[in-house]
Amino acid sequence: MTRNARPLTRQTQIAHATETHPTASSLVDARTIITLSGFAPPTLHAMGIRVATSFSARQFNLLITNAPGAQKQMYIAGTKLLETYSVPPLLHNQALAIGVTSYNGTLYFGINADRDAMSDVDMLPSLMREALDELLEAAR
């Protein structure tokens, strides 16, 4: 298997697992969310957190929430907004929570982890960057 095939294989496996999951038919895609007026990324992240808190802590120990943000330059009180990160709270018995937000053509990842459960969490951002770079390279 070539180096470029590995990220594509992972992506295919993730897509298949997501599409065949019993709840897949009830999911809403990002394009649909973007078209909803009046919804801002913090609102969407908050909705994800509310859903996550309604589950028993034994069902999962990882939360990943994503919400599309504004895709143009934004200003707050006349000051240019450079970046935006969502950092979801860690719920009871969770090891890791990742909030993904897009803004002005860039993805931002907010990471919150229980250091007792994940003492090497500081490695996660560079591993995520490596995996995304592999996907970009494979797409060329």
PDB file of C-alpha atoms in Angstrom:
ATOM      1  CA  MET A   1       0.000   0.000   0.000  1.00  0.00           C
ATOM      2  CA  THR A   2       1.411   3.414  -0.927  1.00  0.00           C
ATOM      3  CA  ARG A   3       1.804   6.149   1.656  1.00  0.00           C
ATOM      4  CA  ASN A   4      -1.028   8.158   0.043  1.00  0.00           C
ATOM      5  CA  ALA A   5      -3.396   5.174   0.161  1.00  0.00           C
ATOM      6  CA  ARG A   6      -3.355   5.004   3.975  1.00  0.00           C
ATOM      7  CA  PRO A   7      -5.216   8.262   4.641  1.00  0.00           C
ATOM      8  CA  LEU A   8      -7.704   7.462   1.889  1.00  0.00           C
ATOM      9  CA  THR A   9      -8.324   4.017   3.379  1.00  0.00           C
ATOM     10  CA  ARG A  10      -8.865   5.558   6.827  1.00  0.00           C
ATOM     11  CA  GLN A  11     -11.236   8.146   5.349  1.00  0.00           C
ATOM     12  CA  THR A  12     -13.211   5.449   3.537  1.00  0.00           C
ATOM     13  CA  GLN A  13     -13.469   3.334   6.688  1.00  0.00           C
ATOM     14  CA  ILE A  14     -14.651   6.312   8.757  1.00  0.00           C
ATOM     15  CA  ALA A  15     -17.224   7.291   6.109  1.00  0.00           C
ATOM     16  CA  HIS A  16     -18.532   3.723   5.934  1.00  0.00           C
ATOM     17  CA  ALA A  17     -18.781   3.394   9.727  1.00  0.00           C
ATOM     18  CA  THR A  18     -20.605   6.731   9.928  1.00  0.00           C
ATOM     19  CA  GLU A  19     -23.024   6.005   7.079  1.00  0.00           C
ATOM     20  CA  THR A  20     -23.929   2.532   8.350  1.00  0.00           C
ATOM     21  CA  HIS A  21     -24.429   3.614  11.976  1.00  0.00           C
ATOM     22  CA  PRO A  22     -28.065   3.140  13.079  1.00  0.00           C
ATOM     23  CA  THR A  23     -28.497   6.895  13.707  1.00  0.00           C
ATOM     24  CA  ALA A  24     -27.108   7.972  10.302  1.00  0.00           C
ATOM     25  CA  SER A  25     -30.553   8.614   8.828  1.00  0.00           C
ATOM     26  CA  SER A  26     -31.305  11.214  11.515  1.00  0.00           C
ATOM     27  CA  LEU A  27     -28.093  13.246  11.051  1.00  0.00           C
ATOM     28  CA  VAL A  28     -28.072  16.738   9.514  1.00  0.00           C
ATOM     29  CA  ASP A  29     -25.203  17.666   7.198  1.00  0.00           C
ATOM     30  CA  ALA A  30     -23.206  20.917   7.397  1.00  0.00           C
ATOM     31  CA  ARG A  31     -24.757  22.360   4.212  1.00  0.00           C
ATOM     32  CA  THR A  32     -28.187  22.106   5.792  1.00  0.00           C
ATOM     33  CA  ILE A  33     -26.987  23.724   9.008  1.00  0.00           C
ATOM     34  CA  ILE A  34     -25.379  26.625   7.106  1.00  0.00           C
ATOM     35  CA  THR A  35     -28.683  27.411   5.400  1.00  0.00           C
ATOM     36  CA  LEU A  36     -30.545  27.742   8.699  1.00  0.00           C
ATOM     37  CA  SER A  37     -30.942  31.422   9.486  1.00  0.00           C
ATOM     38  CA  GLY A  38     -30.314  32.707  12.967  1.00  0.00           C
ATOM     39  CA  PHE A  39     -27.956  29.903  14.034  1.00  0.00           C
ATOM     40  CA  ALA A  40     -24.453  30.859  15.107  1.00  0.00           C
ATOM     41  CA  PRO A  41     -21.656  28.355  15.831  1.00  0.00           C
ATOM     42  CA  PRO A  42     -21.898  28.807  19.631  1.00  0.00           C
ATOM     43  CA  THR A  43     -25.589  27.909  19.426  1.00  0.00           C
ATOM     44  CA  LEU A  44     -24.821  24.784  17.401  1.00  0.00           C
ATOM     45  CA  HIS A  45     -22.042  23.714  19.765  1.00  0.00           C
ATOM     46  CA  ALA A  46     -24.356  24.276  22.727  1.00  0.00           C
ATOM     47  CA  MET A  47     -26.968  22.061  21.069  1.00  0.00           C
ATOM     48  CA  GLY A  48     -24.358  19.320  20.661  1.00  0.00           C
ATOM     49  CA  ILE A  49     -23.345  19.590  24.306  1.00  0.00           C
ATOM     50  CA  ARG A  50     -26.993  19.353  25.438  1.00  0.00           C
ATOM     51  CA  VAL A  51     -27.453  16.195  23.384  1.00  0.00           C
ATOM     52  CA  ALA A  52     -24.229  14.710  24.767  1.00  0.00           C
ATOM     53  CA  THR A  53     -25.239  15.401  28.367  1.00  0.00           C
ATOM     54  CA  SER A  54     -28.469  13.490  27.888  1.00  0.00           C
ATOM     55  CA  PHE A  55     -26.560  10.205  27.402  1.00  0.00           C
ATOM     56  CA  SER A  56     -25.223   7.988  30.149  1.00  0.00           C
ATOM     57  CA  ALA A  57     -21.521   8.575  30.817  1.00  0.00           C
ATOM     58  CA  ARG A  58     -20.913   4.871  30.216  1.00  0.00           C
ATOM     59  CA  GLN A  59     -21.882   5.121  26.534  1.00  0.00           C
ATOM     60  CA  PHE A  60     -18.902   7.188  25.379  1.00  0.00           C
ATOM     61  CA  ASN A  61     -15.776   8.939  26.626  1.00  0.00           C
ATOM     62  CA  LEU A  62     -15.107  11.110  23.549  1.00  0.00           C
ATOM     63  CA  LEU A  63     -17.168  14.063  22.346  1.00  0.00           C
ATOM     64  CA  ILE A  64     -16.564  15.727  18.983  1.00  0.00           C
ATOM     65  CA  THR A  65     -18.774  18.623  18.012  1.00  0.00           C
ATOM     66  CA  ASN A  66     -18.546  20.709  14.870  1.00  0.00           C
ATOM     67  CA  ALA A  67     -20.317  23.781  13.603  1.00  0.00           C
ATOM     68  CA  PRO A  68     -19.677  25.844  10.493  1.00  0.00           C
ATOM     69  CA  GLY A  69     -18.801  29.451  11.191  1.00  0.00           C
ATOM     70  CA  ALA A  70     -18.756  32.632   9.139  1.00  0.00           C
ATOM     71  CA  GLN A  71     -16.758  32.289   5.935  1.00  0.00           C
ATOM     72  CA  LYS A  72     -15.934  35.980   5.641  1.00  0.00           C
ATOM     73  CA  GLN A  73     -13.842  38.313   7.768  1.00  0.00           C
ATOM     74  CA  MET A  74     -15.723  39.309  10.928  1.00  0.00           C
ATOM     75  CA  TYR A  75     -15.167  42.231  13.308  1.00  0.00           C
ATOM     76  CA  ILE A  76     -15.965  42.641  16.990  1.00  0.00           C
ATOM     77  CA  ALA A  77     -16.260  46.247  18.169  1.00  0.00           C
ATOM     78  CA  GLY A  78     -14.258  47.296  15.096  1.00  0.00           C
ATOM     79  CA  THR A  79     -11.441  44.827  15.757  1.00  0.00           C
ATOM     80  CA  LYS A  80     -10.686  42.094  13.231  1.00  0.00           C
ATOM     81  CA  LEU A  81     -11.555  38.620  14.508  1.00  0.00           C
ATOM     82  CA  LEU A  82      -8.503  36.492  13.674  1.00  0.00           C
ATOM     83  CA  GLU A  83      -9.445  33.024  14.949  1.00  0.00           C
ATOM     84  CA  THR A  84     -12.309  31.296  16.701  1.00  0.00           C
ATOM     85  CA  TYR A  85     -12.118  28.192  18.853  1.00  0.00           C
ATOM     86  CA  SER A  86     -14.843  26.191  20.487  1.00  0.00           C
ATOM     87  CA  VAL A  87     -13.739  24.318  23.589  1.00  0.00           C
ATOM     88  CA  PRO A  88     -16.510  21.989  24.722  1.00  0.00           C
ATOM     89  CA  PRO A  89     -16.634  21.104  28.409  1.00  0.00           C
ATOM     90  CA  LEU A  90     -15.521  17.707  29.608  1.00  0.00           C
ATOM     91  CA  LEU A  91     -18.459  15.793  30.960  1.00  0.00           C
ATOM     92  CA  HIS A  92     -18.270  13.310  33.830  1.00  0.00           C
ATOM     93  CA  ASN A  93     -16.110  10.271  32.897  1.00  0.00           C
ATOM     94  CA  GLN A  94     -15.059  11.739  29.555  1.00  0.00           C
ATOM     95  CA  ALA A  95     -11.435  11.585  28.467  1.00  0.00           C
ATOM     96  CA  LEU A  96     -11.538  13.973  25.509  1.00  0.00           C
ATOM     97  CA  ALA A  97     -13.739  16.660  23.967  1.00  0.00           C
ATOM     98  CA  ILE A  98     -12.942  18.297  20.620  1.00  0.00           C
ATOM     99  CA  GLY A  99     -14.781  21.302  19.192  1.00  0.00           C
ATOM    100  CA  VAL A 100     -14.306  21.999  15.478  1.00  0.00           C
ATOM    101  CA  THR A 101     -15.298  25.355  14.028  1.00  0.00           C
ATOM    102  CA  SER A 102     -14.699  26.800  10.582  1.00  0.00           C
ATOM    103  CA  TYR A 103     -14.057  30.498  10.135  1.00  0.00           C
ATOM    104  CA  ASN A 104     -12.987  32.492   7.097  1.00  0.00           C
ATOM    105  CA  GLY A 105     -11.782  29.421   5.186  1.00  0.00           C
ATOM    106  CA  THR A 106      -9.888  27.796   8.062  1.00  0.00           C
ATOM    107  CA  LEU A 107     -10.735  25.012  10.534  1.00  0.00           C
ATOM    108  CA  TYR A 108     -10.054  25.556  14.220  1.00  0.00           C
ATOM    109  CA  PHE A 109      -9.882  22.752  16.781  1.00  0.00           C
ATOM    110  CA  GLY A 110     -10.518  23.312  20.484  1.00  0.00           C
ATOM    111  CA  ILE A 111      -9.248  20.420  22.607  1.00  0.00           C
ATOM    112  CA  ASN A 112     -10.184  19.700  26.213  1.00  0.00           C
ATOM    113  CA  ALA A 113      -8.902  16.549  27.906  1.00  0.00           C
ATOM    114  CA  ASP A 114      -8.653  14.825  31.247  1.00  0.00           C
ATOM    115  CA  ARG A 115      -4.882  14.626  31.815  1.00  0.00           C
ATOM    116  CA  ASP A 116      -5.307  11.659  34.138  1.00  0.00           C
ATOM    117  CA  ALA A 117      -6.952   9.708  31.310  1.00  0.00           C
ATOM    118  CA  MET A 118      -4.794  11.195  28.506  1.00  0.00           C
ATOM    119  CA  SER A 119      -1.442  12.296  29.868  1.00  0.00           C
ATOM    120  CA  ASP A 120      -0.049  12.710  26.323  1.00  0.00           C
ATOM    121  CA  VAL A 121      -2.860  14.989  25.059  1.00  0.00           C
ATOM    122  CA  ASP A 122      -0.239  17.576  24.071  1.00  0.00           C
ATOM    123  CA  MET A 123       0.697  15.250  21.175  1.00  0.00           C
ATOM    124  CA  LEU A 124      -2.845  15.280  19.753  1.00  0.00           C
ATOM    125  CA  PRO A 125      -2.688  18.604  17.819  1.00  0.00           C
ATOM    126  CA  SER A 126       0.449  17.589  15.908  1.00  0.00           C
ATOM    127  CA  LEU A 127      -0.999  14.131  15.170  1.00  0.00           C
ATOM    128  CA  MET A 128      -4.206  15.724  13.905  1.00  0.00           C
ATOM    129  CA  ARG A 129      -2.171  18.114  11.722  1.00  0.00           C
ATOM    130  CA  GLU A 130      -0.173  15.165  10.343  1.00  0.00           C
ATOM    131  CA  ALA A 131      -3.344  13.220   9.498  1.00  0.00           C
ATOM    132  CA  LEU A 132      -4.934  16.263   7.794  1.00  0.00           C
ATOM    133  CA  ASP A 133      -1.739  16.927   5.830  1.00  0.00           C
ATOM    134  CA  GLU A 134      -1.767  13.279   4.668  1.00  0.00           C
ATOM    135  CA  LEU A 135      -5.350  13.683   3.459  1.00  0.00           C
ATOM    136  CA  LEU A 136      -4.513  16.897   1.613  1.00  0.00           C
ATOM    137  CA  GLU A 137      -1.495  15.281  -0.014  1.00  0.00           C
ATOM    138  CA  ALA A 138      -3.549  12.262  -1.071  1.00  0.00           C
ATOM    139  CA  ALA A 139      -6.202  14.558  -2.576  1.00  0.00           C
ATOM    140  CA  ARG A 140      -3.662  16.174  -4.934  1.00  0.00           C
TER     141      ARG A 140
END
